[in-house]
XYZ file of N, CA and C in Angstrom:
726
model
N -10.604 -9.039 23.174
C -9.901 -9.371 21.983
C -8.402 -9.265 22.116
N -7.706 -10.042 21.387
C -6.213 -10.026 21.457
C -5.678 -8.750 20.948
N -4.543 -8.305 21.533
C -3.952 -7.005 21.159
C -3.274 -7.143 19.794
N -3.086 -8.308 19.253
C -2.435 -8.467 18.015
C -3.469 -8.707 16.863
N -4.681 -8.341 17.059
C -5.742 -8.580 16.086
C -5.345 -7.594 14.908
N -5.742 -7.939 13.689
C -5.359 -7.101 12.520
C -6.620 -6.335 11.964
N -7.608 -6.059 12.754
C -8.774 -5.326 12.319
C -9.319 -4.486 13.479
N -10.091 -3.499 13.033
C -10.711 -2.660 14.052
C -12.221 -3.029 14.333
N -12.830 -3.552 13.355
C -14.248 -3.917 13.425
C -14.388 -5.328 12.873
N -15.209 -6.208 13.536
C -15.515 -7.507 12.940
C -17.105 -7.416 12.735
N -17.531 -7.635 11.525
C -18.887 -7.504 11.078
C -19.321 -8.845 10.410
N -20.435 -9.327 10.922
C -21.056 -10.564 10.305
C -22.205 -10.176 9.426
N -22.065 -10.619 8.130
C -23.093 -10.361 7.176
C -23.774 -11.694 6.768
N -25.006 -11.589 6.259
C -25.752 -12.828 5.813
C -26.347 -12.571 4.480
N -26.225 -13.460 3.534
C -26.924 -13.451 2.277
C -28.109 -14.424 2.289
N -29.291 -13.879 1.961
C -30.477 -14.810 2.023
C -31.273 -14.525 0.682
N -32.074 -15.519 0.251
C -32.940 -15.442 -0.896
C -33.094 -16.794 -1.456
N -33.959 -16.800 -2.517
C -34.226 -18.102 -3.126
C -33.005 -18.727 -3.705
N -33.099 -20.139 -3.846
C -32.040 -20.836 -4.487
C -31.895 -20.430 -5.995
N -30.747 -20.262 -6.430
C -30.443 -19.942 -7.848
C -30.404 -18.532 -8.150
N -30.625 -17.605 -7.217
C -30.610 -16.132 -7.556
C -29.166 -15.633 -7.634
N -28.142 -16.383 -7.228
C -26.777 -15.982 -7.438
C -26.178 -15.440 -6.176
N -26.639 -15.909 -4.976
C -25.959 -15.459 -3.722
C -24.537 -15.923 -3.565
N -24.249 -17.201 -3.920
C -22.902 -17.719 -3.854
C -22.010 -16.980 -4.914
N -22.518 -16.659 -6.036
C -21.786 -16.008 -7.037
C -21.445 -14.562 -6.639
N -22.353 -13.916 -5.994
C -22.082 -12.529 -5.432
C -20.942 -12.610 -4.372
N -21.028 -13.633 -3.514
C -20.042 -13.797 -2.424
C -18.697 -14.135 -3.022
N -18.639 -15.020 -4.091
C -17.388 -15.329 -4.789
C -16.719 -14.148 -5.452
N -17.577 -13.356 -6.103
C -17.138 -12.173 -6.775
C -16.468 -11.142 -5.767
N -17.203 -10.988 -4.662
C -16.697 -9.998 -3.710
C -15.476 -10.524 -2.945
N -15.427 -11.852 -2.547
C -14.347 -12.324 -1.747
C -13.072 -12.753 -2.581
N -13.249 -13.181 -3.864
C -12.188 -13.609 -4.626
C -12.084 -13.054 -5.986
N -13.025 -12.108 -6.280
C -13.028 -11.414 -7.573
C -13.007 -12.454 -8.684
N -13.920 -13.468 -8.563
C -14.001 -14.504 -9.576
C -15.431 -14.844 -9.875
N -15.728 -15.561 -10.874
C -17.070 -15.926 -11.236
C -17.072 -17.309 -11.942
N -18.050 -18.097 -11.548
C -18.180 -19.431 -12.225
C -19.565 -19.524 -12.873
N -19.631 -19.925 -14.180
C -20.924 -20.015 -14.839
C -21.682 -21.213 -14.334
N -20.982 -22.165 -13.582
C -21.728 -23.269 -13.069
C -22.712 -22.799 -11.929
N -23.773 -23.644 -11.792
C -24.739 -23.345 -10.755
C -24.239 -23.958 -9.451
N -24.115 -23.045 -8.446
C -23.503 -23.516 -7.156
C -24.711 -23.713 -6.196
N -24.835 -24.934 -5.733
C -25.826 -25.150 -4.710
C -25.219 -25.233 -3.296
N -25.566 -24.262 -2.372
C -25.002 -24.264 -1.104
C -25.717 -25.265 -0.281
N -24.996 -26.152 0.462
C -25.604 -27.198 1.386
C -25.657 -26.599 2.818
N -26.801 -26.163 3.186
C -26.838 -25.540 4.532
C -26.362 -24.205 4.678
N -25.056 -24.057 4.962
C -24.457 -22.755 5.280
C -23.030 -22.765 4.877
N -22.466 -21.536 4.535
C -21.040 -21.480 4.098
C -20.643 -20.057 4.345
N -19.330 -19.839 4.482
C -18.880 -18.482 4.684
C -17.508 -18.160 4.066
N -17.265 -16.931 3.827
C -15.992 -16.408 3.392
C -15.751 -15.163 4.137
N -14.397 -14.792 4.136
C -13.975 -13.582 4.902
C -13.219 -12.665 3.966
N -13.510 -11.302 4.042
C -12.649 -10.298 3.413
C -12.566 -9.148 4.292
N -11.349 -8.615 4.434
C -11.102 -7.416 5.205
C -11.067 -6.235 4.301
N -11.781 -5.161 4.649
C -11.804 -3.959 3.800
C -11.411 -2.827 4.701
N -11.255 -1.648 4.039
C -11.000 -0.402 4.755
C -12.023 0.640 4.635
N -12.560 1.153 5.759
C -13.563 2.088 5.766
C -13.136 3.306 6.711
N -13.062 4.454 6.154
C -12.651 5.679 6.921
C -11.343 5.440 7.730
N -10.390 4.782 7.065
C -9.175 4.608 7.809
C -9.141 3.435 8.805
N -10.249 2.698 8.884
C -10.348 1.503 9.820
C -10.418 0.258 9.020
N -9.798 -0.778 9.567
C -9.879 -2.148 8.908
C -11.038 -2.855 9.480
N -11.934 -3.218 8.520
C -13.150 -3.945 8.845
C -13.136 -5.360 8.302
N -13.236 -6.345 9.178
C -13.187 -7.699 8.822
C -14.656 -8.138 8.614
N -14.917 -8.497 7.415
C -16.318 -8.969 7.085
C -16.371 -10.475 7.078
N -17.240 -11.089 7.926
C -17.420 -12.494 7.885
C -18.863 -12.697 7.260
N -18.862 -13.195 5.988
C -20.038 -13.196 5.130
C -20.549 -14.596 5.034
N -21.791 -14.828 5.503
C -22.416 -16.101 5.492
C -23.384 -16.192 4.378
N -23.236 -17.357 3.670
C -24.141 -17.683 2.445
C -24.977 -18.773 2.803
N -26.278 -18.503 2.762
C -27.285 -19.491 3.220
C -27.919 -20.240 2.038
N -28.339 -21.425 2.298
C -29.060 -22.228 1.236
C -30.485 -21.637 1.128
N -30.907 -21.606 -0.182
C -32.227 -21.120 -0.453
C -33.342 -22.140 -0.334
N -32.987 -23.484 -0.389
C -33.986 -24.445 -0.484
C -34.717 -24.546 0.883
N -35.973 -24.902 0.791
C -36.835 -25.042 1.983
C -36.365 -26.116 2.921
N -35.644 -27.180 2.466
C -35.263 -28.186 3.345
C -34.110 -27.779 4.286
N -33.485 -26.668 3.922
C -32.421 -26.206 4.812
C -32.850 -24.997 5.681
N -34.149 -24.668 5.617
C -34.572 -23.447 6.248
C -34.339 -23.433 7.740
N -34.530 -24.599 8.424
C -34.392 -24.639 9.863
C -32.925 -24.360 10.262
N -32.018 -24.909 9.361
C -30.580 -24.660 9.662
C -30.237 -23.248 9.460
N -30.634 -22.609 8.368
C -30.194 -21.286 7.985
C -30.802 -20.194 8.900
N -32.017 -20.377 9.363
C -32.616 -19.327 10.204
C -31.957 -19.224 11.545
N -31.269 -20.305 11.957
C -30.475 -20.261 13.188
C -29.340 -19.255 13.095
N -28.937 -18.958 11.916
C -27.794 -18.097 11.695
C -28.207 -16.615 11.545
N -29.463 -16.363 11.617
C -29.967 -14.994 11.536
C -29.565 -14.236 12.783
N -29.609 -14.977 13.943
C -29.334 -14.334 15.226
C -27.785 -13.974 15.234
N -27.485 -12.747 15.561
C -26.143 -12.322 15.608
C -25.692 -11.647 14.356
N -26.429 -11.773 13.279
C -26.116 -11.128 11.958
C -26.207 -9.573 12.199
N -25.273 -8.830 11.706
C -25.287 -7.429 11.862
C -25.790 -6.696 10.611
N -25.766 -7.430 9.456
C -26.255 -6.947 8.236
C -26.758 -8.095 7.317
N -27.859 -7.891 6.676
C -28.443 -8.972 5.822
C -28.707 -8.475 4.379
N -28.174 -9.194 3.370
C -28.477 -8.871 1.970
C -29.535 -9.786 1.529
N -30.773 -9.229 1.108
C -31.828 -10.029 0.662
C -31.725 -10.037 -0.907
N -31.474 -11.112 -1.512
C -31.100 -11.154 -2.941
C -32.219 -11.820 -3.706
N -32.566 -11.221 -4.905
C -33.429 -11.833 -5.864
C -32.846 -11.781 -7.224
N -33.396 -12.493 -8.197
C -32.927 -12.547 -9.560
C -33.823 -11.694 -10.396
N -33.309 -10.657 -11.131
C -34.239 -9.780 -11.879
C -34.822 -10.535 -13.089
N -34.325 -11.741 -13.336
C -34.965 -12.546 -14.422
C -35.892 -13.563 -13.895
N -36.148 -13.529 -12.628
C -37.060 -14.598 -11.961
C -38.085 -13.818 -11.091
N -39.320 -13.780 -11.665
C -40.394 -13.046 -10.933
C -40.667 -13.687 -9.580
N -40.577 -15.032 -9.530
C -40.905 -15.716 -8.221
C -39.968 -15.287 -7.102
N -38.655 -15.222 -7.508
C -37.628 -14.878 -6.455
C -37.852 -13.520 -5.875
N -38.376 -12.603 -6.834
C -38.646 -11.168 -6.329
C -39.904 -11.216 -5.433
N -40.971 -11.975 -5.826
C -42.160 -12.054 -4.973
C -41.892 -12.697 -3.651
N -40.848 -13.521 -3.547
C -40.574 -14.217 -2.276
C -39.782 -13.341 -1.365
N -39.324 -12.230 -1.792
C -38.522 -11.318 -0.917
C -39.342 -10.954 0.337
N -40.636 -10.708 0.204
C -41.448 -10.382 1.405
C -41.390 -11.495 2.381
N -41.377 -12.688 1.954
C -41.354 -13.852 2.902
C -39.939 -13.817 3.600
N -38.916 -13.685 2.808
C -37.569 -13.646 3.405
C -37.476 -12.548 4.442
N -38.060 -11.381 4.111
C -38.018 -10.188 4.984
C -38.732 -10.512 6.261
N -39.825 -11.255 6.156
C -40.612 -11.571 7.351
C -39.768 -12.515 8.251
N -38.982 -13.423 7.570
C -38.178 -14.325 8.337
C -37.043 -13.529 9.034
N -36.613 -12.516 8.500
C -35.553 -11.678 9.106
C -36.188 -10.962 10.259
N -37.357 -10.465 10.132
C -37.989 -9.745 11.248
C -38.335 -10.648 12.355
N -38.537 -12.008 12.108
C -38.836 -12.933 13.151
C -37.556 -13.451 13.907
N -36.519 -13.676 13.108
C -35.413 -14.394 13.636
C -34.137 -13.564 13.914
N -34.009 -12.370 13.210
C -32.741 -11.626 13.322
C -32.803 -10.734 14.545
N -31.688 -10.212 14.849
C -31.515 -9.240 15.954
C -32.334 -7.921 15.541
N -33.037 -7.305 16.524
C -33.706 -6.121 16.243
C -32.715 -4.991 15.735
N -33.117 -4.268 14.778
C -32.304 -3.208 14.295
C -31.164 -3.589 13.319
N -31.160 -4.874 12.871
C -30.132 -5.279 11.929
C -30.258 -4.530 10.661
N -29.148 -4.150 10.022
C -29.162 -3.438 8.845
C -29.491 -4.404 7.697
N -30.261 -3.905 6.679
C -30.702 -4.722 5.535
C -30.488 -4.013 4.281
N -30.280 -4.705 3.151
C -30.246 -4.153 1.797
C -30.909 -5.036 0.799
N -31.626 -4.508 -0.120
C -32.317 -5.312 -1.158
C -31.375 -5.407 -2.381
N -31.087 -6.573 -2.887
C -30.136 -6.777 -3.999
C -30.861 -7.448 -5.145
N -30.896 -6.785 -6.326
C -31.386 -7.421 -7.560
C -30.228 -7.850 -8.427
N -30.000 -9.145 -8.388
C -28.800 -9.676 -9.154
C -29.107 -9.983 -10.637
N -28.089 -10.121 -11.404
C -28.135 -10.433 -12.889
C -28.761 -9.203 -13.671
N -28.412 -8.015 -13.239
C -28.914 -6.793 -13.912
C -28.356 -6.645 -15.321
N -27.302 -7.408 -15.680
C -26.713 -7.297 -16.978
C -27.468 -8.065 -17.994
N -28.465 -8.946 -17.543
C -29.155 -9.819 -18.421
C -30.491 -9.140 -18.828
N -30.375 -8.107 -19.558
C -31.488 -7.233 -19.918
C -32.541 -7.975 -20.785
N -32.071 -8.802 -21.715
C -33.033 -9.483 -22.593
C -33.875 -10.532 -21.794
N -33.449 -10.894 -20.583
C -34.233 -11.867 -19.776
C -34.967 -11.201 -18.675
N -34.737 -9.956 -18.488
C -35.206 -9.271 -17.282
C -36.739 -9.316 -17.257
N -37.384 -9.603 -16.105
C -38.790 -9.504 -15.879
C -39.171 -8.627 -14.728
N -38.163 -8.251 -13.898
C -38.446 -7.334 -12.799
C -37.711 -6.061 -13.043
N -38.415 -4.946 -13.228
C -37.856 -3.702 -13.547
C -37.103 -3.104 -12.378
N -36.213 -2.193 -12.627
C -35.509 -1.426 -11.643
C -36.435 -0.655 -10.753
N -37.540 -0.109 -11.350
C -38.480 0.639 -10.627
C -39.277 -0.184 -9.657
N -39.572 -1.396 -10.027
C -40.289 -2.345 -9.028
C -39.424 -2.693 -7.878
N -38.150 -2.889 -8.199
C -37.208 -3.234 -7.125
C -37.112 -2.078 -6.113
N -37.012 -0.812 -6.642
C -36.956 0.349 -5.783
C -38.303 0.500 -5.005
N -39.326 0.269 -5.591
C -40.682 0.391 -4.869
C -40.774 -0.616 -3.752
N -40.240 -1.823 -3.970
C -40.266 -2.810 -2.881
C -39.358 -2.411 -1.751
N -38.184 -1.989 -2.135
C -37.191 -1.472 -1.098
C -37.867 -0.386 -0.287
N -38.469 0.601 -0.999
C -39.151 1.751 -0.278
C -40.181 1.186 0.674
N -40.936 0.236 0.192
C -42.009 -0.431 0.999
C -41.431 -1.005 2.274
N -40.303 -1.682 2.115
C -39.656 -2.386 3.219
C -38.819 -1.460 4.162
N -38.445 -0.240 3.547
C -37.728 0.685 4.238
C -36.268 0.408 4.365
N -35.750 -0.107 3.225
C -34.321 -0.509 3.200
C -33.684 -0.036 1.855
N -32.385 0.051 1.816
C -31.719 0.501 0.617
C -31.817 -0.521 -0.451
N -31.486 -0.176 -1.757
C -31.699 -1.112 -2.804
C -30.517 -0.855 -3.888
N -29.998 -1.913 -4.454
C -29.030 -1.881 -5.484
C -29.310 -3.070 -6.472
N -29.139 -2.748 -7.713
C -29.109 -3.846 -8.682
C -27.632 -4.127 -8.967
N -27.199 -5.482 -9.028
C -25.846 -5.870 -9.218
C -25.803 -6.992 -10.277
N -24.560 -7.275 -10.660
C -24.290 -8.451 -11.487
C -23.001 -9.006 -11.066
N -23.072 -10.271 -10.539
C -21.968 -10.981 -10.124
C -21.078 -11.396 -11.353
N -21.731 -11.714 -12.421
C -21.027 -11.998 -13.650
C -20.234 -10.947 -14.216
N -20.801 -9.736 -14.338
C -20.172 -8.577 -14.969
C -19.499 -7.667 -13.938
N -19.537 -8.031 -12.667
C -18.994 -7.306 -11.580
C -19.531 -5.861 -11.449
N -20.828 -5.818 -11.501
C -21.491 -4.453 -11.406
C -22.020 -4.347 -9.991
N -21.540 -3.272 -9.329
C -22.050 -2.835 -8.007
C -21.911 -3.827 -6.878
N -21.086 -4.914 -7.112
C -20.888 -5.905 -6.066
C -20.172 -5.345 -4.843
N -18.983 -4.654 -5.046
C -18.311 -4.024 -3.961
C -19.203 -2.958 -3.344
N -19.909 -2.190 -4.095
C -20.703 -1.143 -3.550
C -21.740 -1.671 -2.588
N -22.330 -2.775 -2.908
C -23.376 -3.349 -2.119
C -22.788 -3.757 -0.703
N -21.631 -4.463 -0.644
C -21.028 -4.928 0.559
C -20.520 -3.723 1.353
N -19.786 -2.808 0.648
C -19.143 -1.683 1.292
C -20.270 -0.716 1.932
N -21.343 -0.521 1.256
C -22.399 0.430 1.757
C -23.028 -0.153 2.973
N -23.291 -1.513 2.933
C -23.918 -2.164 4.097
C -22.908 -2.094 5.239
N -21.716 -2.409 5.011
C -20.691 -2.352 6.133
C -20.603 -0.981 6.683
N -20.594 0.053 5.879
C -20.459 1.432 6.348
C -21.629 1.790 7.224
N -22.855 1.382 6.875
C -23.989 1.666 7.633
C -23.972 0.958 9.005
N -23.475 -0.293 9.024
C -23.377 -1.011 10.295
C -22.327 -0.383 11.184
N -21.158 -0.001 10.568
C -20.101 0.638 11.383
C -20.712 1.895 12.059
N -21.437 2.674 11.286
C -21.940 3.899 11.836
C -22.970 3.603 12.921
N -23.820 2.632 12.708
C -24.786 2.244 13.754
C -24.109 1.765 15.022
N -23.004 0.960 14.907
C -22.271 0.508 16.105
C -21.723 1.650 16.965
N -21.208 2.622 16.195
C -20.539 3.760 16.922
C -21.626 4.579 17.588
N -22.743 4.860 16.817
C -23.825 5.622 17.395
C -24.455 4.986 18.566
N -24.668 3.694 18.476
C -25.253 2.979 19.642
C -24.348 3.046 20.883
N -23.089 2.854 20.617
C -22.179 2.800 21.845
C -22.076 4.283 22.351
N -22.187 5.206 21.568
C -22.120 6.598 22.099
C -23.378 6.842 22.999
N -24.573 6.289 22.632
C -25.771 6.456 23.332
C -25.734 5.614 24.555
N -25.131 4.425 24.554
C -25.184 3.593 25.698
C -24.062 3.822 26.714
N -23.031 4.455 26.310
C -21.877 4.665 27.134
C -22.159 5.615 28.264
N -21.832 5.275 29.498
C -22.113 6.090 30.691
C -21.229 7.312 30.593
N -21.846 8.469 30.980
C -21.080 9.736 30.866
C -19.779 9.734 31.731
N -19.804 8.948 32.763
C -18.656 8.979 33.682
C -17.629 7.977 33.360
N -17.758 7.257 32.210
C -16.848 6.203 31.937
C -15.473 6.717 31.471
N -15.377 7.896 30.989
C -14.144 8.361 30.607
C -13.594 7.833 29.284
N -14.389 7.023 28.555
C -13.915 6.426 27.353
C -14.806 6.952 26.216
N -14.172 7.519 25.233
C -14.977 8.077 24.091
C -14.858 7.104 22.904
N -16.073 6.878 22.315
C -16.079 6.061 21.057
C -15.265 6.755 20.061
N -14.397 6.079 19.434
C -13.384 6.699 18.398
C -11.983 6.793 18.965
N -11.832 6.746 20.408
C -10.558 6.730 20.909
C -9.901 5.311 20.837
N -8.626 5.243 20.597
C -7.950 3.895 20.619
C -7.419 3.629 21.912
N -7.463 2.352 22.320
C -6.900 1.921 23.598
C -6.101 0.691 23.378
N -4.830 0.917 22.868
C -3.953 -0.275 22.723
C -4.226 -0.947 21.363
N -3.077 -1.112 20.621
C -3.181 -1.771 19.343
C -4.221 -1.217 18.404
N -4.527 0.018 18.543
C -5.504 0.621 17.619
C -6.944 0.223 17.808
N -7.207 -0.371 19.019
C -8.509 -0.875 19.290
C -9.409 0.093 19.902
N -10.646 -0.144 20.070
C -11.659 0.659 20.728
C -12.255 -0.181 21.810
N -12.153 0.232 23.101
C -12.525 -0.609 24.161
C -14.020 -0.861 24.143
N -14.826 0.174 23.822
C -16.264 0.017 23.810
C -16.667 -0.943 22.713
N -16.128 -0.774 21.493
C -16.488 -1.765 20.404
C -15.958 -3.018 20.660
N -14.807 -3.168 21.292
C -14.267 -4.565 21.558
C -15.227 -5.245 22.475
N -15.794 -4.631 23.497
C -16.703 -5.329 24.348
C -18.015 -5.700 23.560
N -18.432 -4.813 22.683
C -19.591 -5.146 21.896
C -19.358 -6.351 21.012
N -18.210 -6.418 20.267
C -17.985 -7.560 19.445
C -17.756 -8.828 20.242
N -17.102 -8.704 21.412
C -16.948 -9.885 22.285
C -18.263 -10.447 22.661
N -19.302 -9.562 22.969
C -20.589 -10.065 23.301
C -21.237 -10.744 22.066
N -21.023 -10.175 20.837
C -21.518 -10.714 19.588
C -21.005 -12.208 19.433
N -19.671 -12.351 19.568
C -19.034 -13.619 19.303
C -19.452 -14.660 20.343
N -19.654 -14.253 21.657
C -20.166 -15.150 22.629
C -21.475 -15.706 22.251
N -22.369 -14.774 21.724
C -23.715 -15.226 21.320
C -23.631 -16.172 20.129
N -22.701 -15.921 19.251
C -22.664 -16.798 18.141
C -22.088 -18.159 18.414
N -21.240 -18.208 19.456
C -20.705 -19.505 19.895
C -21.820 -20.415 20.390
N -22.887 -19.752 20.940
C -23.997 -20.515 21.469
C -24.714 -21.356 20.411
N -24.669 -20.784 19.170
C -25.278 -21.622 18.120
C -24.305 -22.315 17.270
N -23.058 -22.230 17.617
C -22.081 -23.085 17.077
C -21.355 -22.604 15.783
N -21.566 -21.391 15.367
C -21.002 -21.041 14.171
C -19.525 -20.709 14.236
N -19.017 -20.659 15.516
C -17.575 -20.516 15.517
C -16.851 -21.852 15.693
N -17.634 -22.944 15.811
C -17.017 -24.274 15.946
C -17.209 -25.065 14.792
N -18.476 -25.362 14.337
C -18.659 -26.299 13.204
C -19.698 -25.685 12.305
N -19.560 -25.792 11.024
C -20.442 -25.381 9.982
C -20.847 -26.514 9.148
N -22.062 -26.835 9.192
C -22.693 -27.965 8.394
C -21.879 -29.182 8.588
N -21.385 -29.440 9.841
C -20.674 -30.623 10.165
C -19.169 -30.651 9.806
N -18.665 -29.456 9.285
C -17.230 -29.384 9.009
C -16.546 -28.335 9.947
N -15.364 -28.634 10.316
C -14.684 -27.729 11.312
C -14.391 -26.401 10.578
N -14.718 -25.295 11.381
C -14.435 -23.951 10.906
C -13.087 -23.482 11.409
N -12.759 -22.250 11.067
C -11.439 -21.730 11.527
C -10.606 -21.119 10.447
N -10.830 -21.658 9.203
C -10.093 -21.053 8.046
C -10.852 -19.828 7.484
N -10.101 -18.980 6.794
C -10.787 -17.785 6.182
C -11.772 -18.212 5.210
N -11.645 -19.351 4.562
C -12.600 -19.787 3.521
C -12.989 -21.217 3.865
N -14.243 -21.453 4.114
C -14.743 -22.792 4.392
C -15.955 -23.047 3.419
N -15.682 -23.834 2.321
C -16.724 -24.122 1.375
C -17.402 -25.357 1.821
N -18.772 -25.373 1.645
C -19.450 -26.582 1.823
C -20.552 -26.570 0.755
N -20.128 -26.733 -0.465
C -21.132 -26.590 -1.506
C -20.807 -27.646 -2.598
N -21.766 -27.861 -3.464
C -21.562 -28.735 -4.591
C -21.873 -27.938 -5.849
N -21.183 -28.218 -6.958
C -21.446 -27.605 -8.214
C -22.223 -28.542 -9.102
N -23.319 -27.960 -9.766
C -24.116 -28.754 -10.698
C -23.911 -28.008 -12.021
N -23.921 -28.795 -13.071
C -23.929 -28.204 -14.492
C -25.300 -27.509 -14.748
N -25.188 -26.237 -15.226
C -26.431 -25.473 -15.503
C -27.064 -26.219 -16.681
N -28.407 -26.338 -16.583
C -29.145 -27.021 -17.653
C -29.960 -26.037 -18.457
């Protein structure tokens, strides 16, 4: 990594779940602190970037928003590899989206890197009069899958930051713990020590390996046929909610 980089960790996150559950709205709220009442249909794949601070370290989050429609499934599953954290999102007002979480989880187990951090997200928790999935059922499913659980609202900005921050914190801890275990005793480099420009040699090598793997599937070059490279690359269309 270049010595002039402005972050200590680079973490790739993935949002998955049925179409219409509010994945894009969650991402928009977190990355730009905004909300649109229009229905956003993601075409294939999309991403945004936000840099946060955790324990005095700058963490650059590259957050990928996947299309929920079946016709894009082949495209989106290719992006599971290399993801360090995955948010499985359902809509608390949509029973089917909740029931489909097990299928999404199975896809993660099949296509994602082993040991990837996951969190279950129940969106639209502010819409109590329309709710069909209770908080208790959401927690029971999360316990069954062995992952954390949060209910959020992109519209009312409830727990959105908490969802992304908690997942990023778990990933950061896992990276440091893994490198401590893998680091040869004679290397003379301790995880947590800085080596030039506030960097960490061990974690730099880890992230370099991640990025090289991601280049293999093209996510650092082109996204859904559009050139990447900007902090925000939208590839979506808006449809009026009916």
